[in-house]
mmCIF file of C-alpha atoms and ligand atoms in Angstrom:
data_model
loop_
_atom_site.group_PDB
_atom_site.id
_atom_site.type_symbol
_atom_site.label_atom_id
_atom_site.label_comp_id
_atom_site.label_asym_id
_atom_site.label_seq_id
_atom_site.Cartn_x
_atom_site.Cartn_y
_atom_site.Cartn_z
ATOM 1 C CA UNK J 1 110.195 95.753 126.861
ATOM 2 C CA UNK J 2 111.723 95.554 123.215
ATOM 3 C CA UNK J 3 111.198 98.460 121.149
ATOM 4 C CA UNK J 4 109.194 96.409 118.604
ATOM 5 C CA UNK J 5 106.140 96.685 121.336
ATOM 6 C CA UNK J 6 106.412 100.154 122.295
ATOM 7 C CA UNK J 7 103.406 101.768 121.367
ATOM 8 C CA UNK J 8 104.957 105.271 121.062
ATOM 9 C CA UNK J 9 107.006 104.247 118.210
ATOM 10 C CA UNK J 10 106.103 106.079 115.143
ATOM 11 C CA UNK J 11 104.249 103.868 112.437
ATOM 12 C CA UNK J 12 105.478 104.733 109.047
ATOM 13 C CA UNK J 13 103.968 103.255 106.049
ATOM 14 C CA UNK J 14 105.542 102.702 102.860
ATOM 15 C CA UNK J 15 103.113 102.240 99.805
ATOM 16 C CA UNK J 16 104.599 100.291 97.488
ATOM 17 C CA UNK J 17 107.077 97.635 97.821
ATOM 18 C CA UNK J 18 109.175 97.955 94.984
ATOM 19 C CA UNK J 19 112.685 99.090 94.610
ATOM 20 C CA UNK J 20 112.329 102.655 96.058
ATOM 21 C CA UNK J 21 109.604 101.957 98.612
ATOM 22 C CA UNK J 22 111.610 98.559 100.056
ATOM 23 C CA UNK J 23 115.059 100.273 100.233
ATOM 24 C CA UNK J 24 113.135 103.427 102.006
ATOM 25 C CA UNK J 25 111.823 100.499 104.531
ATOM 26 C CA UNK J 26 115.097 99.166 104.988
ATOM 27 C CA UNK J 27 117.042 103.186 105.490
ATOM 28 C CA UNK J 28 114.166 104.030 108.044
ATOM 29 C CA UNK J 29 114.561 100.580 109.750
ATOM 30 C CA UNK J 30 118.420 101.071 109.779
ATOM 31 C CA UNK J 31 117.583 104.563 111.492
ATOM 32 C CA UNK J 32 115.137 102.848 113.896
ATOM 33 C CA UNK J 33 112.643 105.873 112.891
ATOM 34 C CA UNK J 34 109.707 103.924 113.348
ATOM 35 C CA UNK J 35 107.873 100.378 113.013
ATOM 36 C CA UNK J 36 107.316 100.234 109.092
ATOM 37 C CA UNK J 37 104.390 98.805 107.224
ATOM 38 C CA UNK J 38 104.898 97.769 103.756
ATOM 39 C CA UNK J 39 101.897 97.743 101.637
ATOM 40 C CA UNK J 40 101.721 96.290 98.058
ATOM 41 C CA UNK J 41 98.887 94.772 95.605
ATOM 42 C CA UNK J 42 101.629 92.521 94.677
ATOM 43 C CA UNK J 43 100.438 89.278 97.150
ATOM 44 C CA UNK J 44 103.583 88.108 99.071
ATOM 45 C CA UNK J 45 105.765 90.719 97.569
ATOM 46 C CA UNK J 46 105.448 93.196 100.662
ATOM 47 C CA UNK J 47 105.281 90.181 103.435
ATOM 48 C CA UNK J 48 108.279 88.160 102.209
ATOM 49 C CA UNK J 49 110.581 91.654 101.859
ATOM 50 C CA UNK J 50 109.241 92.386 105.395
ATOM 51 C CA UNK J 51 110.000 89.037 106.764
ATOM 52 C CA UNK J 52 113.731 89.484 105.213
ATOM 53 C CA UNK J 53 114.076 92.575 106.510
ATOM 54 C CA UNK J 54 113.068 91.615 110.111
ATOM 55 C CA UNK J 55 115.437 89.085 109.553
ATOM 56 C CA UNK J 56 118.502 91.299 108.851
ATOM 57 C CA UNK J 57 117.714 93.397 111.981
ATOM 58 C CA UNK J 58 119.311 91.204 114.623
ATOM 59 C CA UNK J 59 122.581 91.616 112.395
ATOM 60 C CA UNK J 60 122.160 95.255 111.355
ATOM 61 C CA UNK J 61 121.394 96.278 114.890
ATOM 62 C CA UNK J 62 117.708 97.487 114.926
ATOM 63 C CA UNK J 63 114.619 95.998 116.746
ATOM 64 C CA UNK J 64 112.023 98.128 115.443
ATOM 65 C CA UNK J 65 109.164 95.786 113.600
ATOM 66 C CA UNK J 66 108.386 95.669 109.731
ATOM 67 C CA UNK J 67 105.551 94.117 108.313
ATOM 68 C CA UNK J 68 104.042 93.520 104.901
ATOM 69 C CA UNK J 69 100.523 93.489 103.755
ATOM 70 C CA UNK J 70 98.188 93.611 101.047
ATOM 71 C CA UNK J 71 95.713 95.425 103.028
ATOM 72 C CA UNK J 72 95.246 98.956 103.407
ATOM 73 C CA UNK J 73 93.499 98.752 106.801
ATOM 74 C CA UNK J 74 96.947 97.606 107.916
ATOM 75 C CA UNK J 75 98.227 101.339 107.469
ATOM 76 C CA UNK J 76 95.877 102.542 110.112
ATOM 77 C CA UNK J 77 97.114 105.129 112.575
ATOM 78 C CA UNK J 78 100.307 105.635 110.476
ATOM 79 C CA UNK J 79 102.260 109.080 111.283
ATOM 80 C CA UNK J 80 103.904 109.416 108.166
ATOM 81 C CA UNK J 81 103.223 107.556 104.676
ATOM 82 C CA UNK J 82 105.821 107.305 101.878
ATOM 83 C CA UNK J 83 104.325 106.883 98.480
ATOM 84 C CA UNK J 84 106.525 104.702 96.018
ATOM 85 C CA UNK J 85 103.666 102.705 94.279
ATOM 86 C CA UNK J 86 103.140 102.899 90.416
ATOM 87 C CA UNK J 87 105.457 102.713 87.383
ATOM 88 C CA UNK J 88 109.362 103.666 87.171
ATOM 89 C CA UNK J 89 110.459 105.478 84.311
ATOM 90 C CA UNK J 90 111.726 102.986 81.554
ATOM 91 C CA UNK J 91 114.140 104.125 78.763
ATOM 92 C CA UNK J 92 112.746 106.289 76.441
ATOM 93 C CA UNK J 93 109.828 107.107 78.481
ATOM 94 C CA UNK J 94 109.266 110.742 79.688
ATOM 95 C CA UNK J 95 108.112 111.444 83.265
ATOM 96 C CA UNK J 96 104.714 112.552 81.591
ATOM 97 C CA UNK J 97 104.605 109.571 79.742
ATOM 98 C CA UNK J 98 103.795 107.881 83.601
ATOM 99 C CA UNK J 99 101.217 110.142 84.146
ATOM 100 C CA UNK J 100 98.290 108.372 83.213
ATOM 101 C CA UNK J 101 99.320 104.941 84.899
ATOM 102 C CA UNK J 102 100.540 106.473 88.022
ATOM 103 C CA UNK J 103 97.545 109.170 88.266
ATOM 104 C CA UNK J 104 95.127 106.454 88.431
ATOM 105 C CA UNK J 105 97.530 104.522 91.057
ATOM 106 C CA UNK J 106 98.009 107.397 93.267
ATOM 107 C CA UNK J 107 94.257 108.672 93.146
ATOM 108 C CA UNK J 108 93.021 105.149 94.503
ATOM 109 C CA UNK J 109 95.911 105.140 97.089
ATOM 110 C CA UNK J 110 94.868 108.640 98.483
ATOM 111 C CA UNK J 111 91.279 107.294 99.330
ATOM 112 C CA UNK J 112 92.792 104.225 101.198
ATOM 113 C CA UNK J 113 95.231 107.028 103.233
ATOM 114 C CA UNK J 114 92.198 109.542 103.895
ATOM 115 C CA UNK J 115 90.138 106.416 105.059
ATOM 116 C CA UNK J 116 92.831 104.898 107.281
ATOM 117 C CA UNK J 117 95.650 107.249 108.143
ATOM 118 C CA UNK J 118 94.080 110.761 108.369
ATOM 119 C CA UNK J 119 96.553 112.341 110.557
ATOM 120 C CA UNK J 120 99.770 111.468 108.720
ATOM 121 C CA UNK J 121 101.963 113.371 107.138
ATOM 122 C CA UNK J 122 102.158 112.076 103.313
ATOM 123 C CA UNK J 123 105.720 111.854 101.169
ATOM 124 C CA UNK J 124 105.210 111.608 97.626
ATOM 125 C CA UNK J 125 108.101 109.816 95.601
ATOM 126 C CA UNK J 126 106.262 108.546 93.025
ATOM 127 C CA UNK J 127 106.702 110.402 89.490
ATOM 128 C CA UNK J 128 105.813 112.513 87.224
ATOM 129 C CA UNK J 129 106.689 113.791 91.216
ATOM 130 C CA UNK J 130 105.425 117.301 91.515
ATOM 131 C CA UNK J 131 102.251 116.395 89.468
ATOM 132 C CA UNK J 132 101.299 113.320 91.582
ATOM 133 C CA UNK J 133 102.063 115.567 95.022
ATOM 134 C CA UNK J 134 99.452 117.681 93.675
ATOM 135 C CA UNK J 135 97.134 115.415 92.997
ATOM 136 C CA UNK J 136 97.311 113.585 96.266
ATOM 137 C CA UNK J 137 96.705 117.002 98.128
ATOM 138 C CA UNK J 138 93.718 117.198 96.136
ATOM 139 C CA UNK J 139 92.620 113.953 96.264
ATOM 140 C CA UNK J 140 93.412 113.799 100.494
ATOM 141 C CA UNK J 141 92.422 117.215 101.434
ATOM 142 C CA UNK J 142 94.869 117.314 103.745
ATOM 143 C CA UNK J 143 96.430 120.826 105.158
ATOM 144 C CA UNK J 144 99.185 121.499 102.957
ATOM 145 C CA UNK J 145 101.930 121.303 105.349
ATOM 146 C CA UNK J 146 100.855 117.295 105.653
ATOM 147 C CA UNK J 147 101.360 116.848 101.735
ATOM 148 C CA UNK J 148 105.036 116.608 100.576
ATOM 149 C CA UNK J 149 106.818 115.548 97.581
ATOM 150 C CA UNK J 150 110.510 114.245 97.707
ATOM 151 C CA UNK J 151 113.012 115.479 94.904
ATOM 152 C CA UNK J 152 114.828 118.445 95.670
ATOM 153 C CA UNK J 153 116.653 116.122 98.182
ATOM 154 C CA UNK J 154 117.830 113.493 95.590
ATOM 155 C CA UNK J 155 118.647 116.128 93.299
ATOM 156 C CA UNK J 156 120.760 118.248 94.934
ATOM 157 C CA UNK J 157 122.414 114.882 96.643
ATOM 158 C CA UNK J 158 122.997 113.988 92.835
ATOM 159 C CA UNK J 159 124.777 117.584 92.401
ATOM 160 C CA UNK J 160 126.369 117.363 95.687
ATOM 161 C CA UNK J 161 128.021 114.043 94.725
ATOM 162 C CA UNK J 162 129.310 115.892 91.241
ATOM 163 C CA UNK J 163 130.556 118.178 92.637
ATOM 164 C CA UNK J 164 132.717 116.372 94.909
ATOM 165 C CA UNK J 165 133.770 113.996 92.494
ATOM 166 C CA UNK J 166 135.016 116.929 90.435
ATOM 167 C CA UNK J 167 136.667 118.591 93.313
ATOM 168 C CA UNK J 168 137.628 115.549 95.015
ATOM 169 C CA UNK J 169 136.644 116.616 98.360
ATOM 170 C CA UNK J 170 134.473 115.155 100.918
ATOM 171 C CA UNK J 171 130.636 114.924 99.932
ATOM 172 C CA UNK J 172 129.849 115.939 103.748
ATOM 173 C CA UNK J 173 131.728 118.958 102.658
ATOM 174 C CA UNK J 174 129.257 119.777 99.916
ATOM 175 C CA UNK J 175 125.921 121.855 100.282
ATOM 176 C CA UNK J 176 123.619 122.649 97.571
ATOM 177 C CA UNK J 177 120.102 123.534 96.887
ATOM 178 C CA UNK J 178 118.073 122.195 93.766
ATOM 179 C CA UNK J 179 114.939 124.000 93.131
ATOM 180 C CA UNK J 180 111.975 123.550 90.715
ATOM 181 C CA UNK J 181 110.392 120.592 89.254
ATOM 182 C CA UNK J 182 111.604 117.311 88.974
ATOM 183 C CA UNK J 183 112.208 117.280 85.301
ATOM 184 C CA UNK J 184 113.987 118.856 82.852
ATOM 185 C CA UNK J 185 113.359 122.118 83.938
ATOM 186 C CA UNK J 186 114.729 121.678 87.126
ATOM 187 C CA UNK J 187 116.983 124.765 88.707
ATOM 188 C CA UNK J 188 120.692 123.823 90.267
ATOM 189 C CA UNK J 189 121.553 126.693 91.860
ATOM 190 C CA UNK J 190 125.446 127.017 91.952
ATOM 191 C CA UNK J 191 125.107 130.375 93.737
ATOM 192 C CA UNK J 192 124.021 128.471 97.128
ATOM 193 C CA UNK J 193 126.286 125.507 96.416
ATOM 194 C CA UNK J 194 129.183 125.635 98.818
ATOM 195 C CA UNK J 195 132.304 123.667 100.076
ATOM 196 C CA UNK J 196 132.705 124.049 103.290
ATOM 197 C CA UNK J 197 131.282 127.697 103.072
ATOM 198 C CA UNK J 198 133.124 128.405 99.960
ATOM 199 C CA UNK J 199 130.812 129.186 96.720
ATOM 200 C CA UNK J 200 131.765 126.827 94.127
ATOM 201 C CA UNK J 201 131.858 129.745 91.678
ATOM 202 C CA UNK J 202 135.267 130.504 93.346
ATOM 203 C CA UNK J 203 136.234 126.937 92.838
ATOM 204 C CA UNK J 204 134.988 126.001 89.013
ATOM 205 C CA UNK J 205 135.157 127.297 85.876
ATOM 206 C CA UNK J 206 131.737 128.494 84.780
ATOM 207 C CA UNK J 207 131.930 125.804 81.920
ATOM 208 C CA UNK J 208 132.382 122.831 84.606
ATOM 209 C CA UNK J 209 129.315 124.495 86.682
ATOM 210 C CA UNK J 210 127.156 124.044 83.856
ATOM 211 C CA UNK J 211 128.543 120.579 83.113
ATOM 212 C CA UNK J 212 127.603 119.590 86.612
ATOM 213 C CA UNK J 213 124.003 121.405 86.434
ATOM 214 C CA UNK J 214 123.496 119.173 83.278
ATOM 215 C CA UNK J 215 124.504 116.123 84.810
ATOM 216 C CA UNK J 216 121.903 116.822 87.635
ATOM 217 C CA UNK J 217 119.177 117.640 85.470
ATOM 218 C CA UNK J 218 119.724 114.445 83.514
ATOM 219 C CA UNK J 219 120.582 112.411 87.027
ATOM 220 C CA UNK J 220 117.331 110.145 86.740
ATOM 221 C CA UNK J 221 118.057 109.295 83.250
ATOM 222 C CA UNK J 222 121.968 108.618 83.429
ATOM 223 C CA UNK J 223 120.739 105.936 86.005
ATOM 224 C CA UNK J 224 117.744 104.895 83.507
ATOM 225 C CA UNK J 225 120.205 104.222 80.510
ATOM 226 C CA UNK J 226 122.579 102.354 82.480
ATOM 227 C CA UNK J 227 120.221 99.801 84.228
ATOM 228 C CA UNK J 228 118.418 99.462 80.980
ATOM 229 C CA UNK J 229 115.269 97.730 82.647
ATOM 230 C CA UNK J 230 114.370 99.983 85.763
ATOM 231 C CA UNK J 231 115.359 103.506 87.339
ATOM 232 C CA UNK J 232 117.462 104.661 90.316
ATOM 233 C CA UNK J 233 116.244 103.654 93.783
ATOM 234 C CA UNK J 234 119.163 104.177 96.287
ATOM 235 C CA UNK J 235 119.383 107.891 96.287
ATOM 236 C CA UNK J 236 115.713 108.459 96.040
ATOM 237 C CA UNK J 237 114.670 106.211 98.699
ATOM 238 C CA UNK J 238 117.785 107.977 100.507
ATOM 239 C CA UNK J 239 116.141 111.595 99.697
ATOM 240 C CA UNK J 240 112.606 110.191 100.957
ATOM 241 C CA UNK J 241 114.113 108.564 104.321
ATOM 242 C CA UNK J 242 116.092 111.960 105.091
ATOM 243 C CA UNK J 243 112.622 113.963 104.826
ATOM 244 C CA UNK J 244 110.950 111.104 107.146
ATOM 245 C CA UNK J 245 113.879 111.966 109.627
ATOM 246 C CA UNK J 246 113.551 115.219 109.560
ATOM 247 C CA UNK J 247 109.785 115.083 110.208
ATOM 248 C CA UNK J 248 109.635 112.202 112.830
ATOM 249 C CA UNK J 249 112.494 113.590 114.928
ATOM 250 C CA UNK J 250 111.171 117.112 114.415
ATOM 251 C CA UNK J 251 114.777 118.109 113.209
ATOM 252 C CA UNK J 252 113.643 121.460 111.546
ATOM 253 C CA UNK J 253 116.069 120.660 108.861
ATOM 254 C CA UNK J 254 116.131 122.651 106.003
ATOM 255 C CA UNK J 255 115.728 120.564 102.718
ATOM 256 C CA UNK J 256 114.624 121.152 99.270
ATOM 257 C CA UNK J 257 111.136 119.790 99.059
ATOM 258 C CA UNK J 258 108.187 119.953 96.824
ATOM 259 C CA UNK J 259 105.515 122.173 98.450
ATOM 260 C CA UNK J 260 102.498 123.868 97.472
ATOM 261 C CA UNK J 261 102.968 127.580 96.637
ATOM 262 C CA UNK J 262 100.506 129.937 97.192
ATOM 263 C CA UNK J 263 102.605 133.350 96.227
ATOM 264 C CA UNK J 264 105.981 132.016 97.094
ATOM 265 C CA UNK J 265 108.649 133.017 94.389
ATOM 266 C CA UNK J 266 105.547 134.800 92.812
ATOM 267 C CA UNK J 267 103.725 131.135 91.907
ATOM 268 C CA UNK J 268 100.266 130.241 93.077
ATOM 269 C CA UNK J 269 98.484 126.595 93.289
ATOM 270 C CA UNK J 270 101.620 124.449 92.085
ATOM 271 C CA UNK J 271 103.812 122.366 93.861
ATOM 272 C CA UNK J 272 107.307 122.673 93.288
ATOM 273 C CA UNK J 273 110.811 122.412 94.914
ATOM 274 C CA UNK J 274 111.659 124.818 97.619
ATOM 275 C CA UNK J 275 113.892 125.121 100.543
ATOM 276 C CA UNK J 276 111.751 123.946 103.342
ATOM 277 C CA UNK J 277 112.049 123.622 107.055
ATOM 278 C CA UNK J 278 110.727 120.298 107.885
ATOM 279 C CA UNK J 279 109.511 119.438 111.365
ATOM 280 C CA UNK J 280 106.681 117.241 112.884
ATOM 281 C CA UNK J 281 103.833 119.358 110.990
ATOM 282 C CA UNK J 282 105.580 118.446 107.511
ATOM 283 C CA UNK J 283 106.652 121.454 106.005
ATOM 284 C CA UNK J 284 106.697 124.078 108.635
ATOM 285 C CA UNK J 285 107.992 127.088 106.822
ATOM 286 C CA UNK J 286 109.177 127.881 103.007
ATOM 287 C CA UNK J 287 112.408 129.563 102.519
ATOM 288 C CA UNK J 288 112.038 132.642 99.946
ATOM 289 C CA UNK J 289 115.728 132.795 98.499
ATOM 290 C CA UNK J 290 116.760 135.875 96.568
ATOM 291 C CA UNK J 291 117.171 134.685 93.068
ATOM 292 C CA UNK J 292 118.670 136.533 90.251
ATOM 293 C CA UNK J 293 116.250 137.443 87.268
ATOM 294 C CA UNK J 294 117.487 134.464 85.156
ATOM 295 C CA UNK J 295 116.997 132.101 88.147
ATOM 296 C CA UNK J 296 113.354 133.375 88.722
ATOM 297 C CA UNK J 297 112.688 132.939 85.137
ATOM 298 C CA UNK J 298 114.158 129.317 85.448
ATOM 299 C CA UNK J 299 111.779 128.644 88.066
ATOM 300 C CA UNK J 300 108.932 130.157 86.132
ATOM 301 C CA UNK J 301 109.688 127.735 83.356
ATOM 302 C CA UNK J 302 110.176 124.838 85.954
ATOM 303 C CA UNK J 303 106.107 125.873 86.952
ATOM 304 C CA UNK J 304 105.182 125.903 83.519
ATOM 305 C CA UNK J 305 106.391 122.240 83.108
ATOM 306 C CA UNK J 306 104.444 121.240 86.272
ATOM 307 C CA UNK J 307 101.379 122.786 84.824
ATOM 308 C CA UNK J 308 101.429 120.639 81.656
ATOM 309 C CA UNK J 309 101.567 117.686 83.524
ATOM 310 C CA UNK J 310 98.445 119.348 85.593
ATOM 311 C CA UNK J 311 96.394 120.050 82.295
ATOM 312 C CA UNK J 312 97.353 116.348 81.327
ATOM 313 C CA UNK J 313 95.697 115.054 84.408
ATOM 314 C CA UNK J 314 92.685 117.370 83.958
ATOM 315 C CA UNK J 315 92.312 116.005 80.191
ATOM 316 C CA UNK J 316 92.398 112.448 81.628
ATOM 317 C CA UNK J 317 89.717 113.510 84.129
ATOM 318 C CA UNK J 318 92.070 112.599 86.941
ATOM 319 C CA UNK J 319 92.230 116.140 88.589
HETATM 320 N N1 LIG C 401 99.032 99.876 95.914
HETATM 321 C C1 LIG C 401 100.266 99.405 96.240
HETATM 322 N N2 LIG C 401 101.458 99.191 95.623
HETATM 323 C C2 LIG C 401 101.219 99.383 94.362
HETATM 324 C C3 LIG C 401 100.114 99.841 93.629
HETATM 325 C C4 LIG C 401 98.916 100.238 94.409
HETATM 326 N N3 LIG C 401 97.521 100.593 93.707
HETATM 327 N N4 LIG C 401 100.089 100.227 92.179
HETATM 328 C C5 LIG C 401 101.714 99.201 91.985
HETATM 329 N N5 LIG C 401 101.777 99.454 93.190
HETATM 330 C C6 LIG C 401 103.450 98.765 93.496
HETATM 331 C C7 LIG C 401 103.847 97.548 92.197
HETATM 332 O O1 LIG C 401 103.396 96.371 92.745
HETATM 333 C C8 LIG C 401 105.705 97.646 92.682
HETATM 334 O O2 LIG C 401 105.700 96.560 93.516
HETATM 335 O O3 LIG C 401 104.225 99.634 93.308
HETATM 336 C C9 LIG C 401 105.827 99.104 93.167
HETATM 337 C C10 LIG C 401 106.272 99.770 92.292
HETATM 338 O O4 LIG C 401 108.091 99.137 92.299
HETATM 339 P P1 LIG C 401 109.031 99.307 90.904
HETATM 340 O O5 LIG C 401 108.041 98.795 89.792
HETATM 341 O O6 LIG C 401 110.017 98.436 91.643
HETATM 342 O O7 LIG C 401 109.547 101.010 91.142
HETATM 343 P P2 LIG C 401 110.301 101.458 91.910
HETATM 344 O O8 LIG C 401 111.404 101.535 91.084
HETATM 345 O O9 LIG C 401 110.249 101.571 93.191
HETATM 346 O O10 LIG C 401 109.656 103.094 91.722
HETATM 347 C C11 LIG C 401 108.587 103.438 92.060
HETATM 348 O O11 LIG C 401 109.019 106.137 92.467
HETATM 349 O O12 LIG C 401 111.263 107.367 92.066
HETATM 350 C C12 LIG C 401 109.651 106.685 91.729
HETATM 351 O O13 LIG C 401 109.775 107.174 89.125
HETATM 352 C C13 LIG C 401 109.829 105.998 90.178
HETATM 353 O O14 LIG C 401 107.441 106.432 90.109
HETATM 354 C C14 LIG C 401 108.372 105.519 90.447
HETATM 355 C C15 LIG C 401 108.358 104.921 91.820
#
């Protein structure tokens, strides 16, 4: 029997068939993480991309199914939902500018997920990330472990790439942790960044480390300025796929994810990037790192940035 017909293959619903959603779908297919349903409001877009990806299967060597739809009923029974619907950041636009438009889109999508995929683990990718994932959790009413946001994986991947480029070593050797909000107040943790176990504080000057931290914080903006008409999507899609893999394969990988904090790191009722153990239940545990006073203060500032967005949503009547 072809794996396309196996009923125990997980079902992944990618909501939004734009750059990030379609690329995440492609990565999920290539890893054969599950059958993928691409959903978008634009007629023909998800169907066309899904057929195109299906036709790539024989060459790329996957045989899981990819279908496209404009009907949310088709996400029925999804094990995992990746939300990438919404507007990307345009040049000159801050993440908070996106709040109003994306907030309304996410609220509507969550109604459909609640109706058709009530048992799914939901990964939010739409920006402003930490605020959108909070909104989704409110709308969905799912257990907090089943609603999480993708940002730390992306920000950490960017920092890994920058450290590897700086030292001219393999990116595979570099491990790092970027915590906090997915915004200007994100918190790259140099103390927890290593090259094959060697802390980068032993390999790079404080000035070079600060330059890498700054480039990491500006990672999304740097791509926006280069592309001019859109924002990053390969690395964001890779981050979402990494989380999907950890969840669907119950890997218990430690990855930085936006998770609901209820006292961890001294913060309450806010979603923010922290190291999580990801498995079949979603966020199976949050790891509390020992932080210096300065790092703790940076995280608190990050939380303030997220709360500003949450207040914005409240003013708009979306929360
Ligand atoms: N349901 C489904 N799809 C929707 C909806 C909706 N209610 N509203 C908008 N969309 C679709 C659009 O039709 C579009 O195809 O979402 C897609 C978004 O795709 P792009 O414009 O290509 O944006 P992308 O680069 O994929 O970014 C999406 O991810 O990383 C974040 O900041 C980024 O918030 C942005 C999101």
